[in-house]
Tab-separated table of C-alpha atoms in Angstrom:
chain	number	residue	atom	x	y	z
A	1	UNK	CA	76.106	43.883	61.494
A	2	UNK	CA	79.257	43.359	63.537
A	3	UNK	CA	81.382	44.558	60.919
A	4	UNK	CA	78.999	48.011	60.936
A	5	UNK	CA	79.362	47.864	64.600
A	6	UNK	CA	83.289	47.828	64.658
A	7	UNK	CA	83.228	50.307	61.065
A	8	UNK	CA	81.316	52.803	63.358
A	9	UNK	CA	83.395	52.136	66.750
A	10	UNK	CA	86.513	52.846	64.680
A	11	UNK	CA	85.154	56.196	63.192
A	12	UNK	CA	83.924	57.380	66.226
A	13	UNK	CA	87.190	56.573	68.528
A	14	UNK	CA	89.330	58.578	65.942
A	15	UNK	CA	87.863	62.074	67.101
A	16	UNK	CA	88.029	63.206	70.435
A	17	UNK	CA	86.873	65.931	72.640
A	18	UNK	CA	88.609	66.733	76.142
A	19	UNK	CA	86.783	69.243	78.294
A	20	UNK	CA	85.578	69.896	81.935
A	21	UNK	CA	85.760	72.091	85.069
A	22	UNK	CA	89.077	70.043	85.828
A	23	UNK	CA	91.646	71.506	83.194
A	24	UNK	CA	94.364	68.920	84.753
A	25	UNK	CA	92.463	66.226	84.430
A	26	UNK	CA	91.845	67.017	80.784
A	27	UNK	CA	95.616	67.995	79.830
A	28	UNK	CA	96.703	64.381	81.194
A	29	UNK	CA	94.298	62.858	79.227
A	30	UNK	CA	95.764	64.707	76.127
A	31	UNK	CA	98.983	63.752	77.151
A	32	UNK	CA	98.326	60.005	77.489
A	33	UNK	CA	96.252	60.072	73.800
A	34	UNK	CA	99.548	61.791	72.496
A	35	UNK	CA	101.995	58.931	73.702
A	36	UNK	CA	99.538	56.332	72.677
A	37	UNK	CA	99.696	57.489	69.556
A	38	UNK	CA	103.272	57.949	69.099
A	39	UNK	CA	104.176	54.802	70.273
A	40	UNK	CA	101.583	52.619	68.322
A	41	UNK	CA	101.871	54.865	65.063
A	42	UNK	CA	105.262	53.021	64.035
A	43	UNK	CA	107.071	54.775	61.958
A	44	UNK	CA	106.638	58.521	60.487
A	45	UNK	CA	103.806	59.802	62.661
A	46	UNK	CA	102.468	63.521	61.998
A	47	UNK	CA	101.658	65.344	64.562
A	48	UNK	CA	100.096	68.936	64.346
A	49	UNK	CA	98.974	71.220	67.408
A	50	UNK	CA	96.629	74.323	66.592
A	51	UNK	CA	95.352	76.853	68.889
A	52	UNK	CA	91.953	77.713	66.916
A	53	UNK	CA	91.651	81.090	68.035
A	54	UNK	CA	95.161	81.852	66.240
A	55	UNK	CA	94.556	79.937	62.933
A	56	UNK	CA	92.523	80.804	59.812
A	57	UNK	CA	89.758	78.224	58.135
A	58	UNK	CA	91.837	77.830	55.131
A	59	UNK	CA	94.999	76.897	57.091
A	60	UNK	CA	92.980	74.117	59.011
A	61	UNK	CA	91.187	73.013	55.770
A	62	UNK	CA	94.770	72.615	54.065
A	63	UNK	CA	95.931	70.676	56.997
A	64	UNK	CA	93.623	68.064	57.608
A	65	UNK	CA	93.002	67.123	53.601
A	66	UNK	CA	96.168	67.215	52.797
A	67	UNK	CA	97.509	64.096	51.885
A	68	UNK	CA	101.336	63.875	53.360
A	69	UNK	CA	103.717	61.778	51.792
A	70	UNK	CA	105.460	59.010	53.759
A	71	UNK	CA	103.467	59.153	57.067
A	72	UNK	CA	101.279	56.842	58.105
A	73	UNK	CA	99.340	57.870	60.807
A	74	UNK	CA	98.342	61.473	61.739
A	75	UNK	CA	97.362	63.140	65.054
A	76	UNK	CA	95.737	66.635	65.005
A	77	UNK	CA	95.241	68.587	68.513
A	78	UNK	CA	93.283	71.282	68.164
A	79	UNK	CA	92.853	73.361	71.173
A	80	UNK	CA	90.133	76.172	72.145
A	81	UNK	CA	87.458	74.824	69.820
A	82	UNK	CA	84.669	76.248	71.440
A	83	UNK	CA	86.210	79.874	71.546
A	84	UNK	CA	86.986	79.638	67.986
A	85	UNK	CA	85.040	81.737	65.562
A	86	UNK	CA	81.927	80.498	64.460
A	87	UNK	CA	83.020	80.520	60.762
A	88	UNK	CA	86.002	78.360	61.771
A	89	UNK	CA	83.577	76.164	63.938
A	90	UNK	CA	81.390	75.858	61.025
A	91	UNK	CA	84.338	74.977	58.665
A	92	UNK	CA	85.114	71.843	61.277
A	93	UNK	CA	81.349	70.770	60.243
A	94	UNK	CA	82.127	70.438	57.019
A	95	UNK	CA	85.613	69.243	57.365
A	96	UNK	CA	85.298	66.291	59.993
A	97	UNK	CA	83.457	63.734	57.886
A	98	UNK	CA	85.989	64.057	55.366
A	99	UNK	CA	88.922	62.893	57.412
A	100	UNK	CA	90.769	59.856	56.894
A	101	UNK	CA	90.322	56.896	59.170
A	102	UNK	CA	94.435	57.070	59.751
A	103	UNK	CA	93.857	60.344	61.152
A	104	UNK	CA	93.290	61.100	64.966
A	105	UNK	CA	91.511	64.566	65.870
A	106	UNK	CA	91.663	65.506	69.550
A	107	UNK	CA	89.440	68.611	70.795
A	108	UNK	CA	91.008	70.024	73.676
A	109	UNK	CA	88.778	72.597	75.942
A	110	UNK	CA	89.836	74.136	79.003
A	111	UNK	CA	86.790	74.531	80.168
A	112	UNK	CA	83.233	73.270	79.954
A	113	UNK	CA	82.140	72.846	76.294
A	114	UNK	CA	79.456	75.169	74.881
A	115	UNK	CA	76.758	72.459	74.625
A	116	UNK	CA	74.284	75.081	72.779
A	117	UNK	CA	76.827	74.835	69.609
A	118	UNK	CA	76.823	72.476	66.714
A	119	UNK	CA	80.143	71.227	67.070
A	120	UNK	CA	79.068	70.143	70.343
A	121	UNK	CA	76.084	68.167	69.201
A	122	UNK	CA	78.601	66.554	66.246
A	123	UNK	CA	81.198	65.657	68.830
A	124	UNK	CA	78.731	64.215	70.965
A	125	UNK	CA	77.230	62.173	68.738
A	126	UNK	CA	80.093	61.056	66.689
A	127	UNK	CA	82.874	61.478	68.676
A	128	UNK	CA	84.318	59.933	71.875
A	129	UNK	CA	83.615	63.087	74.961
A	130	UNK	CA	85.584	62.758	78.055
A	131	UNK	CA	84.147	65.128	80.515
A	132	UNK	CA	86.534	66.206	83.655
A	133	UNK	CA	84.545	67.991	86.478
A	134	UNK	CA	85.781	68.952	89.413
A	135	UNK	CA	86.439	66.119	92.164
A	136	UNK	CA	84.216	65.869	95.300
A	137	UNK	CA	86.051	66.341	98.661
A	138	UNK	CA	86.856	62.421	98.930
A	139	UNK	CA	88.178	62.460	95.413
A	140	UNK	CA	90.236	65.630	95.789
A	141	UNK	CA	91.884	64.173	98.922
A	142	UNK	CA	92.701	60.923	96.949
A	143	UNK	CA	94.655	62.815	94.309
A	144	UNK	CA	96.330	64.751	96.530
A	145	UNK	CA	97.730	61.713	98.048
A	146	UNK	CA	98.667	60.237	94.428
A	147	UNK	CA	99.989	63.619	93.813
A	148	UNK	CA	102.363	63.230	96.808
A	149	UNK	CA	103.166	59.930	95.656
A	150	UNK	CA	104.387	60.835	92.275
A	151	UNK	CA	106.734	63.335	93.820
A	152	UNK	CA	108.748	60.812	96.120
A	153	UNK	CA	106.997	61.202	99.329
A	154	UNK	CA	103.582	60.249	101.341
A	155	UNK	CA	101.272	62.777	103.369
A	156	UNK	CA	99.505	62.633	106.364
A	157	UNK	CA	95.597	62.613	106.244
A	158	UNK	CA	95.587	65.351	108.414
A	159	UNK	CA	97.921	67.400	105.986
A	160	UNK	CA	95.704	66.765	103.401
A	161	UNK	CA	92.617	67.957	105.218
A	162	UNK	CA	94.618	71.002	106.179
A	163	UNK	CA	96.465	71.947	103.220
A	164	UNK	CA	92.717	71.724	101.307
A	165	UNK	CA	91.234	73.891	103.863
A	166	UNK	CA	93.841	76.940	102.690
A	167	UNK	CA	93.615	76.135	98.981
A	168	UNK	CA	90.875	76.734	96.411
A	169	UNK	CA	89.657	73.900	94.857
A	170	UNK	CA	91.603	73.807	91.621
A	171	UNK	CA	93.838	70.513	90.919
A	172	UNK	CA	96.503	72.346	89.169
A	173	UNK	CA	97.288	75.003	92.002
A	174	UNK	CA	97.033	71.806	94.255
A	175	UNK	CA	99.752	69.738	92.575
A	176	UNK	CA	101.734	73.078	92.782
A	177	UNK	CA	101.333	73.421	96.250
A	178	UNK	CA	101.964	69.669	97.042
A	179	UNK	CA	105.077	70.080	94.667
A	180	UNK	CA	106.386	72.758	97.031
A	181	UNK	CA	105.479	70.647	100.115
A	182	UNK	CA	107.373	67.654	98.584
A	183	UNK	CA	110.508	69.345	97.932
A	184	UNK	CA	110.372	71.187	101.757
A	185	UNK	CA	110.105	67.842	103.207
A	186	UNK	CA	113.018	66.340	101.348
A	187	UNK	CA	115.090	69.216	102.680
A	188	UNK	CA	114.260	68.270	105.939
A	189	UNK	CA	115.490	64.667	105.290
A	190	UNK	CA	111.907	63.598	105.568
A	191	UNK	CA	109.599	61.545	103.170
A	192	UNK	CA	106.192	62.597	104.566
A	193	UNK	CA	104.432	65.757	104.684
A	194	UNK	CA	102.996	66.844	107.462
A	195	UNK	CA	100.745	68.911	109.151
A	196	UNK	CA	103.366	71.024	110.314
A	197	UNK	CA	105.338	71.494	107.259
A	198	UNK	CA	101.448	72.299	105.648
A	199	UNK	CA	101.690	75.613	108.399
A	200	UNK	CA	105.223	76.442	107.526
A	201	UNK	CA	104.490	76.723	103.851
A	202	UNK	CA	101.349	78.608	104.654
A	203	UNK	CA	103.642	80.888	106.638
A	204	UNK	CA	106.224	81.379	103.946
A	205	UNK	CA	103.254	81.916	101.572
A	206	UNK	CA	101.746	84.773	103.234
A	207	UNK	CA	105.280	86.493	103.948
A	208	UNK	CA	106.012	86.258	100.155
A	209	UNK	CA	102.058	87.746	99.644
A	210	UNK	CA	103.023	90.851	101.858
A	211	UNK	CA	106.488	91.515	100.313
A	212	UNK	CA	104.512	91.612	96.525
A	213	UNK	CA	101.711	93.881	98.345
A	214	UNK	CA	104.356	96.148	99.459
A	215	UNK	CA	106.327	96.370	96.313
A	216	UNK	CA	103.383	96.834	94.176
A	217	UNK	CA	102.697	99.948	96.127
A	218	UNK	CA	106.053	100.731	95.803
A	219	UNK	CA	105.861	100.665	92.065
A	220	UNK	CA	102.123	102.224	91.851
A	221	UNK	CA	100.313	99.296	90.361
A	222	UNK	CA	97.014	99.981	91.662
A	223	UNK	CA	95.288	96.705	89.601
A	224	UNK	CA	98.281	94.194	91.472
A	225	UNK	CA	97.723	95.514	94.489
A	226	UNK	CA	93.851	95.117	95.209
A	227	UNK	CA	94.187	91.940	93.853
A	228	UNK	CA	96.816	90.627	96.360
A	229	UNK	CA	94.911	92.832	98.912
A	230	UNK	CA	91.895	90.740	98.324
A	231	UNK	CA	94.107	87.681	98.587
A	232	UNK	CA	95.680	88.673	102.050
A	233	UNK	CA	92.413	89.856	103.893
A	234	UNK	CA	90.532	86.391	103.438
A	235	UNK	CA	92.799	85.101	106.425
A	236	UNK	CA	94.950	87.633	107.594
A	237	UNK	CA	94.859	90.098	110.266
A	238	UNK	CA	94.513	93.833	108.334
A	239	UNK	CA	96.335	95.537	110.868
A	240	UNK	CA	99.292	93.318	110.783
A	241	UNK	CA	99.093	93.401	106.606
A	242	UNK	CA	98.741	97.590	107.228
A	243	UNK	CA	102.364	97.355	109.452
A	244	UNK	CA	103.474	95.621	106.518
A	245	UNK	CA	102.207	98.061	104.349
A	246	UNK	CA	103.472	101.040	106.555
A	247	UNK	CA	107.246	100.163	105.544
A	248	UNK	CA	106.761	101.921	102.161
A	249	UNK	CA	106.555	105.362	103.096
A	250	UNK	CA	108.522	104.907	106.077
A	251	UNK	CA	111.620	103.747	103.874
A	252	UNK	CA	110.536	105.943	101.142
A	253	UNK	CA	111.271	109.085	103.962
A	254	UNK	CA	114.462	107.659	105.123
A	255	UNK	CA	115.829	107.836	101.895
A	256	UNK	CA	114.409	110.733	100.825
A	257	UNK	CA	115.571	112.714	104.186
A	258	UNK	CA	119.108	110.519	103.157
A	259	UNK	CA	119.127	112.583	100.051
A	260	UNK	CA	118.609	110.136	96.512
A	261	UNK	CA	121.299	111.858	94.837
A	262	UNK	CA	123.925	109.579	96.446
A	263	UNK	CA	124.586	105.925	95.658
A	264	UNK	CA	122.539	102.780	96.940
A	265	UNK	CA	125.617	101.862	99.086
A	266	UNK	CA	125.635	105.323	100.768
A	267	UNK	CA	122.062	105.541	101.255
A	268	UNK	CA	121.920	102.054	102.986
A	269	UNK	CA	124.438	102.754	105.279
A	270	UNK	CA	123.037	105.949	106.769
A	271	UNK	CA	119.547	104.555	106.793
A	272	UNK	CA	120.172	100.918	107.760
A	273	UNK	CA	117.693	99.546	105.118
A	274	UNK	CA	119.121	96.686	103.412
A	275	UNK	CA	121.176	97.656	100.491
A	276	UNK	CA	118.903	94.944	98.246
A	277	UNK	CA	115.864	96.777	98.955
A	278	UNK	CA	117.475	100.446	98.647
A	279	UNK	CA	118.672	99.488	95.116
A	280	UNK	CA	114.887	98.422	94.126
A	281	UNK	CA	113.451	101.605	95.798
A	282	UNK	CA	115.625	104.155	95.089
A	283	UNK	CA	114.084	104.825	91.161
A	284	UNK	CA	110.830	105.763	93.057
A	285	UNK	CA	112.519	107.760	95.996
A	286	UNK	CA	114.026	109.862	93.194
A	287	UNK	CA	110.353	110.850	92.120
A	288	UNK	CA	109.355	111.955	95.701
A	289	UNK	CA	109.635	114.859	97.535
A	290	UNK	CA	109.154	115.471	101.193
A	291	UNK	CA	105.854	117.183	100.509
A	292	UNK	CA	105.035	113.819	98.785
A	293	UNK	CA	106.164	111.793	102.135
A	294	UNK	CA	104.482	114.218	104.407
A	295	UNK	CA	100.956	112.472	102.078
A	296	UNK	CA	101.914	109.047	102.967
A	297	UNK	CA	101.955	109.469	106.511
A	298	UNK	CA	98.663	111.432	106.537
A	299	UNK	CA	97.156	108.399	104.914
A	300	UNK	CA	98.674	106.402	107.722
A	301	UNK	CA	97.418	108.862	110.259
A	302	UNK	CA	94.281	108.736	108.863
A	303	UNK	CA	94.064	104.401	108.418
A	304	UNK	CA	95.052	104.915	112.490
A	305	UNK	CA	92.305	107.115	113.034
A	306	UNK	CA	89.488	105.183	111.169
A	307	UNK	CA	90.142	102.108	112.721
A	308	UNK	CA	91.008	102.772	116.543
A	309	UNK	CA	88.047	105.747	116.053
A	310	UNK	CA	85.339	102.803	114.854
A	311	UNK	CA	84.942	104.809	111.888
A	312	UNK	CA	85.379	102.073	109.841
A	313	UNK	CA	86.187	98.131	109.428
A	314	UNK	CA	89.959	97.687	109.538
A	315	UNK	CA	89.722	95.658	106.094
A	316	UNK	CA	88.267	98.616	104.356
A	317	UNK	CA	90.415	101.263	105.750
A	318	UNK	CA	93.310	99.040	104.686
A	319	UNK	CA	91.942	99.066	101.000
A	320	UNK	CA	91.706	103.229	101.218
A	321	UNK	CA	95.241	103.254	102.792
A	322	UNK	CA	96.664	101.028	99.980
A	323	UNK	CA	94.669	103.005	97.041
A	324	UNK	CA	95.927	106.448	98.898
């Protein structure tokens, strides 16, 4: 009986499924399994990494069932199993019972697994499943503290809560924000992330988003412009954003009136616009005429009338301005 239990445990421990809403935790678990395998495999380990949305059933079958020479242990990382074609999922169900005991298979899904599939049912019963769900508020606060520590700094409780109030609960995004905060704090000769640091970084991020919006408008990238608008109006005054947006037709007007057949350096001297901005804007300015610039200014006037006359909410008026 004990021998049978050990045998079943060994078989189950060779096949893993990592999934859930917290893809960062799943990815870290994947790295831990990979590192442990490479450490314990001894000489000549074999590691194969496949995206199951990009390979054929034949490729997977040949690779899983092949008998390599001079290799003692094998690790297969199979990504996006529940996004794979149905025929490939069915092929895996046929192959998994035939896998040698020296082979470790890790199914890595960056989202919750599809519980309706036969593959899920098989892995749930025969494999080891690690479900990483988004952390609770308290767990997230603890995770932020641990992330900060990994970057060689500490973080005040008030700073943690301020950061979480300004960011989506996505651990990858939060880790990126903590990394920036840690770098900023160290640049100031400090090893503690404070609430003031979070405020400064938030201000810098908003400015970066506004500049990205004006760049997208200048280059007539409608989808990017709308996406950035949606991000900014969550917590920014639409009138302040509109003021930045107005710099686009204003710069274009100055450049068109100065004459776009000149060099960027000459236009910069005539208009007082920064040479870098002139260089970026000049290809667009050369496509404009005084008449098209006039249309842009009419859109700005219409925005003013819609908002100050109470015709439209400022956020909606801003969206229409961007689209026009």
